[in-house]
């Protein structure tokens, strides 16, 4: 079992990431248009976490995106889930009316790494060997 304590810790961490996004974007006080924010989360044992964030069908102002990704990377250190083997999940955030295109299934970095691999990869275990090295 990869989640020894069940899904509760993953849900709490996902809520923390969602809250962080909502707080920053609501404080900007400007119309950001319609777009999506895709957040893929990788978790390894010892509560190690890595995020891959992408904008979908839109662009946040140049000074906002780095702040948002930095906040997301620092969010929830007290609620990182405990896992016994790699775990991955994704969040789709809607800004305004949302994107006019579909959200990706996985981040571009994962697609690129898989395309360059010389072997068939398992997900998340084998893929994380490439994109989430220790």
Short mmCIF file of N, CA and C in Angstrom, two decimals:
data_model
loop_
_atom_site.label_atom_id
_atom_site.label_comp_id
_atom_site.label_asym_id
_atom_site.label_seq_id
_atom_site.Cartn_x
_atom_site.Cartn_y
_atom_site.Cartn_z
N UNK A 1 0.85 -1.18 0.00
CA UNK A 1 0.00 0.00 0.00
C UNK A 1 0.90 1.24 0.00
N UNK A 2 0.73 2.09 -1.00
CA UNK A 2 1.57 3.27 -1.14
C UNK A 2 1.19 4.38 -0.16
N UNK A 3 -0.07 4.43 0.23
CA UNK A 3 -0.55 5.45 1.17
C UNK A 3 -0.93 4.77 2.47
N UNK A 4 0.03 4.58 3.39
CA UNK A 4 -0.25 3.81 4.60
C UNK A 4 -1.35 4.40 5.47
N UNK A 5 -1.54 5.71 5.41
CA UNK A 5 -2.57 6.36 6.23
C UNK A 5 -3.81 6.71 5.41
N UNK A 6 -3.94 6.14 4.22
CA UNK A 6 -5.09 6.43 3.37
C UNK A 6 -4.90 7.73 2.60
N UNK A 7 -5.98 8.20 2.02
CA UNK A 7 -5.91 9.37 1.14
C UNK A 7 -6.05 10.70 1.88
N UNK A 8 -6.30 10.67 3.17
CA UNK A 8 -6.52 11.90 3.92
C UNK A 8 -5.38 12.89 3.83
N UNK A 9 -4.15 12.42 3.94
CA UNK A 9 -3.00 13.33 3.85
C UNK A 9 -2.86 13.92 2.46
N UNK A 10 -3.13 13.13 1.43
CA UNK A 10 -3.08 13.64 0.06
C UNK A 10 -4.15 14.70 -0.14
N UNK A 11 -5.34 14.45 0.37
CA UNK A 11 -6.42 15.43 0.26
C UNK A 11 -6.07 16.72 0.98
N UNK A 12 -5.49 16.63 2.17
CA UNK A 12 -5.10 17.83 2.92
C UNK A 12 -4.05 18.62 2.17
N UNK A 13 -3.09 17.93 1.58
CA UNK A 13 -2.05 18.61 0.81
C UNK A 13 -2.64 19.27 -0.44
N UNK A 14 -3.53 18.56 -1.13
CA UNK A 14 -4.18 19.13 -2.31
C UNK A 14 -4.98 20.38 -1.94
N UNK A 15 -5.67 20.35 -0.81
CA UNK A 15 -6.42 21.52 -0.35
C UNK A 15 -5.48 22.69 -0.03
N UNK A 16 -4.31 22.40 0.52
CA UNK A 16 -3.34 23.44 0.82
C UNK A 16 -2.84 24.09 -0.47
N UNK A 17 -2.56 23.30 -1.49
CA UNK A 17 -2.12 23.85 -2.77
C UNK A 17 -3.22 24.70 -3.41
N UNK A 18 -4.45 24.20 -3.35
CA UNK A 18 -5.58 24.94 -3.91
C UNK A 18 -5.77 26.26 -3.17
N UNK A 19 -5.71 26.24 -1.86
CA UNK A 19 -5.87 27.45 -1.06
C UNK A 19 -4.77 28.46 -1.40
N UNK A 20 -3.54 28.00 -1.54
CA UNK A 20 -2.42 28.87 -1.87
C UNK A 20 -2.65 29.58 -3.20
N UNK A 21 -3.08 28.84 -4.20
CA UNK A 21 -3.39 29.42 -5.51
C UNK A 21 -4.50 30.46 -5.40
N UNK A 22 -5.59 30.07 -4.77
CA UNK A 22 -6.74 30.97 -4.66
C UNK A 22 -6.38 32.25 -3.91
N UNK A 23 -5.62 32.13 -2.84
CA UNK A 23 -5.25 33.31 -2.05
C UNK A 23 -4.44 34.30 -2.87
N UNK A 24 -3.42 33.82 -3.55
CA UNK A 24 -2.58 34.73 -4.33
C UNK A 24 -3.39 35.38 -5.45
N UNK A 25 -4.10 34.58 -6.21
CA UNK A 25 -4.82 35.12 -7.37
C UNK A 25 -5.93 36.08 -6.94
N UNK A 26 -6.59 35.81 -5.82
CA UNK A 26 -7.66 36.71 -5.37
C UNK A 26 -7.09 38.03 -4.85
N UNK A 27 -5.86 38.03 -4.37
CA UNK A 27 -5.25 39.26 -3.84
C UNK A 27 -4.72 40.17 -4.94
N UNK A 28 -4.63 39.69 -6.16
CA UNK A 28 -4.07 40.50 -7.25
C UNK A 28 -4.99 41.65 -7.64
N UNK A 29 -6.30 41.44 -7.49
CA UNK A 29 -7.23 42.51 -7.80
C UNK A 29 -7.24 42.91 -9.26
N UNK A 30 -6.99 41.96 -10.14
CA UNK A 30 -7.03 42.27 -11.57
C UNK A 30 -7.66 41.12 -12.33
N UNK A 31 -8.20 41.45 -13.50
CA UNK A 31 -8.78 40.42 -14.34
C UNK A 31 -7.65 39.68 -15.03
N UNK A 32 -7.56 38.40 -14.77
CA UNK A 32 -6.49 37.58 -15.34
C UNK A 32 -6.92 36.86 -16.61
N UNK A 33 -8.14 37.14 -17.06
CA UNK A 33 -8.65 36.46 -18.23
C UNK A 33 -9.09 35.06 -17.89
N UNK A 34 -9.21 34.24 -18.90
CA UNK A 34 -9.63 32.85 -18.72
C UNK A 34 -8.47 31.93 -19.07
N UNK A 35 -8.17 31.05 -18.16
CA UNK A 35 -7.07 30.11 -18.37
C UNK A 35 -7.17 28.99 -17.35
N UNK A 36 -6.21 28.11 -17.38
CA UNK A 36 -6.12 27.05 -16.40
C UNK A 36 -4.72 26.98 -15.82
N UNK A 37 -4.63 26.43 -14.63
CA UNK A 37 -3.34 26.16 -14.00
C UNK A 37 -3.31 24.67 -13.68
N UNK A 38 -2.34 23.99 -14.25
CA UNK A 38 -2.18 22.55 -14.09
C UNK A 38 -1.02 22.31 -13.13
N UNK A 39 -1.27 21.55 -12.08
CA UNK A 39 -0.25 21.26 -11.08
C UNK A 39 -0.15 19.74 -10.94
N UNK A 40 0.98 19.18 -11.34
CA UNK A 40 1.23 17.76 -11.13
C UNK A 40 2.13 17.64 -9.91
N UNK A 41 1.81 16.69 -9.06
CA UNK A 41 2.52 16.51 -7.80
C UNK A 41 3.14 15.12 -7.76
N UNK A 42 4.41 15.09 -7.44
CA UNK A 42 5.10 13.82 -7.22
C UNK A 42 5.49 13.72 -5.76
N UNK A 43 5.25 12.58 -5.16
CA UNK A 43 5.59 12.37 -3.76
C UNK A 43 6.41 11.08 -3.66
N UNK A 44 7.50 11.16 -2.91
CA UNK A 44 8.34 9.99 -2.65
C UNK A 44 8.41 9.76 -1.14
N UNK A 45 8.88 8.57 -0.74
CA UNK A 45 9.04 8.33 0.70
C UNK A 45 9.88 9.42 1.37
N UNK A 46 9.74 9.52 2.67
CA UNK A 46 10.38 10.57 3.50
C UNK A 46 9.75 11.94 3.21
N UNK A 47 8.51 11.93 2.71
CA UNK A 47 7.73 13.15 2.47
C UNK A 47 8.40 14.12 1.49
N UNK A 48 9.17 13.56 0.55
CA UNK A 48 9.78 14.40 -0.49
C UNK A 48 8.74 14.68 -1.56
N UNK A 49 8.64 15.95 -1.96
CA UNK A 49 7.62 16.38 -2.91
C UNK A 49 8.25 17.22 -4.00
N UNK A 50 7.75 17.04 -5.22
CA UNK A 50 8.15 17.91 -6.33
C UNK A 50 6.89 18.26 -7.12
N UNK A 51 6.83 19.52 -7.56
CA UNK A 51 5.69 20.01 -8.34
C UNK A 51 6.13 20.37 -9.76
N UNK A 52 5.22 20.16 -10.69
CA UNK A 52 5.38 20.63 -12.06
C UNK A 52 4.13 21.46 -12.34
N UNK A 53 4.32 22.76 -12.62
CA UNK A 53 3.19 23.68 -12.82
C UNK A 53 3.22 24.22 -14.24
N UNK A 54 2.06 24.26 -14.86
CA UNK A 54 1.94 24.78 -16.22
C UNK A 54 0.70 25.65 -16.36
N UNK A 55 0.83 26.67 -17.18
CA UNK A 55 -0.32 27.50 -17.52
C UNK A 55 -0.97 26.89 -18.76
N UNK A 56 -2.30 26.84 -18.76
CA UNK A 56 -3.03 26.23 -19.86
C UNK A 56 -3.90 27.29 -20.53
N UNK A 57 -3.62 27.53 -21.80
CA UNK A 57 -4.43 28.45 -22.62
C UNK A 57 -4.53 29.84 -22.00
N UNK A 58 -3.43 30.39 -21.62
CA UNK A 58 -3.41 31.74 -21.07
C UNK A 58 -2.06 31.98 -20.43
N UNK A 59 -1.87 33.19 -19.98
CA UNK A 59 -0.60 33.53 -19.36
C UNK A 59 -0.84 34.51 -18.22
N UNK A 60 -0.34 34.16 -17.06
CA UNK A 60 -0.37 35.10 -15.94
C UNK A 60 0.69 36.15 -16.19
N UNK A 61 0.54 37.35 -15.61
CA UNK A 61 1.57 38.37 -15.77
C UNK A 61 2.95 37.84 -15.37
N UNK A 62 3.98 38.34 -16.05
CA UNK A 62 5.35 37.86 -15.83
C UNK A 62 5.80 37.91 -14.38
N UNK A 63 5.27 38.87 -13.61
CA UNK A 63 5.70 38.97 -12.21
C UNK A 63 4.86 38.09 -11.28
N UNK A 64 3.81 37.48 -11.78
CA UNK A 64 2.92 36.66 -10.93
C UNK A 64 3.30 35.18 -10.97
N UNK A 65 3.61 34.66 -12.15
CA UNK A 65 3.85 33.21 -12.27
C UNK A 65 5.00 32.73 -11.37
N UNK A 66 6.17 33.39 -11.36
CA UNK A 66 7.24 32.91 -10.48
C UNK A 66 6.86 32.97 -9.00
N UNK A 67 6.10 33.97 -8.61
CA UNK A 67 5.66 34.08 -7.22
C UNK A 67 4.73 32.92 -6.89
N UNK A 68 3.79 32.64 -7.79
CA UNK A 68 2.84 31.56 -7.56
C UNK A 68 3.56 30.22 -7.45
N UNK A 69 4.46 29.93 -8.37
CA UNK A 69 5.15 28.63 -8.32
C UNK A 69 6.04 28.52 -7.08
N UNK A 70 6.64 29.62 -6.66
CA UNK A 70 7.46 29.59 -5.44
C UNK A 70 6.58 29.34 -4.22
N UNK A 71 5.44 30.00 -4.16
CA UNK A 71 4.51 29.77 -3.04
C UNK A 71 4.01 28.33 -3.02
N UNK A 72 3.68 27.79 -4.19
CA UNK A 72 3.20 26.42 -4.26
C UNK A 72 4.29 25.44 -3.81
N UNK A 73 5.51 25.69 -4.24
CA UNK A 73 6.61 24.80 -3.85
C UNK A 73 6.86 24.83 -2.34
N UNK A 74 6.58 25.94 -1.69
CA UNK A 74 6.79 26.05 -0.25
C UNK A 74 5.57 25.72 0.58
N UNK A 75 4.44 25.56 -0.08
CA UNK A 75 3.18 25.35 0.65
C UNK A 75 3.09 23.93 1.18
N UNK A 76 2.53 23.81 2.35
CA UNK A 76 2.16 22.52 2.87
C UNK A 76 3.28 21.63 3.36
N UNK A 77 4.44 22.20 3.68
CA UNK A 77 5.53 21.34 4.13
C UNK A 77 5.12 20.54 5.37
N UNK A 78 4.23 21.07 6.16
CA UNK A 78 3.76 20.36 7.34
C UNK A 78 2.73 19.29 7.04
N UNK A 79 2.20 19.27 5.81
CA UNK A 79 1.18 18.28 5.46
C UNK A 79 1.59 17.43 4.25
N UNK A 80 2.89 17.38 3.94
CA UNK A 80 3.31 16.49 2.87
C UNK A 80 2.94 15.06 3.26
N UNK A 81 2.29 14.34 2.37
CA UNK A 81 1.85 12.98 2.69
C UNK A 81 3.02 12.01 2.87
N UNK A 82 2.81 11.03 3.71
CA UNK A 82 3.75 9.93 3.87
C UNK A 82 3.37 8.84 2.87
N UNK A 83 4.34 8.37 2.09
CA UNK A 83 4.10 7.29 1.14
C UNK A 83 5.19 6.24 1.30
N UNK A 84 4.89 5.03 0.89
CA UNK A 84 5.89 3.96 0.96
C UNK A 84 6.57 3.73 -0.39
N UNK A 85 6.00 4.30 -1.46
CA UNK A 85 6.54 4.22 -2.82
C UNK A 85 6.01 5.46 -3.56
N UNK A 86 6.59 5.81 -4.71
CA UNK A 86 6.17 7.01 -5.41
C UNK A 86 4.67 7.07 -5.70
N UNK A 87 4.14 8.29 -5.57
CA UNK A 87 2.73 8.57 -5.83
C UNK A 87 2.67 9.87 -6.64
N UNK A 88 1.72 9.93 -7.55
CA UNK A 88 1.51 11.15 -8.34
C UNK A 88 0.02 11.47 -8.38
N UNK A 89 -0.27 12.77 -8.40
CA UNK A 89 -1.63 13.24 -8.64
C UNK A 89 -1.56 14.61 -9.29
N UNK A 90 -2.67 15.06 -9.83
CA UNK A 90 -2.70 16.35 -10.51
C UNK A 90 -3.92 17.14 -10.08
N UNK A 91 -3.76 18.46 -10.14
CA UNK A 91 -4.85 19.39 -9.86
C UNK A 91 -5.05 20.27 -11.09
N UNK A 92 -6.30 20.58 -11.38
CA UNK A 92 -6.64 21.48 -12.47
C UNK A 92 -7.33 22.69 -11.87
N UNK A 93 -6.72 23.86 -12.04
CA UNK A 93 -7.29 25.10 -11.52
C UNK A 93 -7.90 25.92 -12.63
N UNK A 94 -9.08 26.44 -12.38
CA UNK A 94 -9.80 27.26 -13.35
C UNK A 94 -9.65 28.73 -12.97
N UNK A 95 -9.19 29.54 -13.91
CA UNK A 95 -9.11 30.99 -13.72
C UNK A 95 -10.11 31.62 -14.68
N UNK A 96 -10.94 32.53 -14.18
CA UNK A 96 -11.98 33.12 -15.03
C UNK A 96 -12.91 32.04 -15.53
N UNK A 97 -13.15 32.02 -16.82
CA UNK A 97 -14.01 31.01 -17.43
C UNK A 97 -13.29 29.70 -17.71
N UNK A 98 -12.00 29.66 -17.39
CA UNK A 98 -11.23 28.45 -17.64
C UNK A 98 -10.65 28.43 -19.03
N UNK A 99 -9.78 27.46 -19.28
CA UNK A 99 -9.14 27.39 -20.60
C UNK A 99 -10.11 26.93 -21.68
N UNK A 100 -9.81 27.34 -22.91
CA UNK A 100 -10.64 26.88 -24.03
C UNK A 100 -10.12 25.56 -24.59
N UNK A 101 -8.99 25.13 -24.09
CA UNK A 101 -8.43 23.83 -24.47
C UNK A 101 -8.48 22.91 -23.26
N UNK A 102 -8.27 21.63 -23.50
CA UNK A 102 -8.29 20.66 -22.41
C UNK A 102 -7.00 20.74 -21.60
N UNK A 103 -7.09 20.36 -20.35
CA UNK A 103 -5.90 20.25 -19.52
C UNK A 103 -5.07 19.06 -20.01
N UNK A 104 -3.77 19.15 -19.86
CA UNK A 104 -2.95 17.98 -20.22
C UNK A 104 -3.17 16.85 -19.22
N UNK A 105 -2.85 15.64 -19.61
CA UNK A 105 -2.95 14.52 -18.69
C UNK A 105 -1.73 14.46 -17.78
N UNK A 106 -0.58 14.87 -18.30
CA UNK A 106 0.67 14.90 -17.55
C UNK A 106 1.47 16.13 -17.97
N UNK A 107 2.43 16.56 -17.16
CA UNK A 107 3.23 17.73 -17.53
C UNK A 107 4.13 17.47 -18.74
N UNK A 108 4.46 18.54 -19.46
CA UNK A 108 5.35 18.44 -20.62
C UNK A 108 6.67 17.78 -20.25
N UNK A 109 7.21 18.09 -19.08
CA UNK A 109 8.49 17.51 -18.66
C UNK A 109 8.41 15.99 -18.62
N UNK A 110 7.29 15.44 -18.21
CA UNK A 110 7.13 13.98 -18.17
C UNK A 110 7.06 13.41 -19.58
N UNK A 111 6.33 14.09 -20.45
CA UNK A 111 6.22 13.63 -21.84
C UNK A 111 7.59 13.65 -22.50
N UNK A 112 8.34 14.73 -22.30
CA UNK A 112 9.67 14.85 -22.90
C UNK A 112 10.62 13.77 -22.36
N UNK A 113 10.59 13.54 -21.07
CA UNK A 113 11.46 12.52 -20.48
C UNK A 113 11.10 11.13 -21.00
N UNK A 114 9.82 10.85 -21.11
CA UNK A 114 9.39 9.54 -21.61
C UNK A 114 9.79 9.35 -23.07
N UNK A 115 9.71 10.42 -23.86
CA UNK A 115 10.07 10.33 -25.28
C UNK A 115 11.57 10.06 -25.45
N UNK A 116 12.38 10.54 -24.54
CA UNK A 116 13.83 10.36 -24.62
C UNK A 116 14.30 9.05 -23.98
N UNK A 117 13.44 8.40 -23.26
CA UNK A 117 13.84 7.16 -22.56
C UNK A 117 14.07 6.03 -23.56
N UNK A 118 15.04 5.20 -23.26
CA UNK A 118 15.37 4.06 -24.12
C UNK A 118 14.55 2.83 -23.78
N UNK A 119 13.66 2.97 -22.82
CA UNK A 119 12.88 1.82 -22.37
C UNK A 119 11.46 2.25 -22.06
N UNK A 120 10.60 1.28 -21.94
CA UNK A 120 9.22 1.56 -21.54
C UNK A 120 9.23 1.87 -20.05
N UNK A 121 8.55 2.93 -19.66
CA UNK A 121 8.57 3.40 -18.27
C UNK A 121 7.29 3.03 -17.53
N UNK A 122 7.44 2.68 -16.28
CA UNK A 122 6.28 2.54 -15.42
C UNK A 122 6.00 3.91 -14.81
N UNK A 123 4.75 4.14 -14.48
CA UNK A 123 4.36 5.43 -13.89
C UNK A 123 3.74 5.14 -12.54
N UNK A 124 4.19 5.82 -11.51
CA UNK A 124 5.20 6.87 -11.52
C UNK A 124 6.63 6.37 -11.29
N UNK A 125 6.82 5.13 -10.85
CA UNK A 125 8.13 4.65 -10.41
C UNK A 125 9.24 4.90 -11.43
N UNK A 126 9.14 4.31 -12.60
CA UNK A 126 10.19 4.45 -13.62
C UNK A 126 10.32 5.88 -14.11
N UNK A 127 9.21 6.55 -14.30
CA UNK A 127 9.25 7.94 -14.76
C UNK A 127 9.95 8.83 -13.73
N UNK A 128 9.66 8.60 -12.46
CA UNK A 128 10.29 9.43 -11.42
C UNK A 128 11.80 9.23 -11.37
N UNK A 129 12.30 8.08 -11.81
CA UNK A 129 13.75 7.90 -11.89
C UNK A 129 14.36 8.94 -12.82
N UNK A 130 13.60 9.41 -13.79
CA UNK A 130 14.10 10.40 -14.77
C UNK A 130 13.80 11.84 -14.36
N UNK A 131 12.60 12.10 -13.86
CA UNK A 131 12.17 13.49 -13.62
C UNK A 131 12.20 13.92 -12.16
N UNK A 132 12.42 12.98 -11.26
CA UNK A 132 12.38 13.29 -9.83
C UNK A 132 13.49 12.49 -9.15
N UNK A 133 14.71 12.76 -9.61
CA UNK A 133 15.86 12.03 -9.10
C UNK A 133 16.14 12.44 -7.65
N UNK A 134 16.69 11.50 -6.90
CA UNK A 134 17.04 11.78 -5.50
C UNK A 134 18.21 12.72 -5.39
#
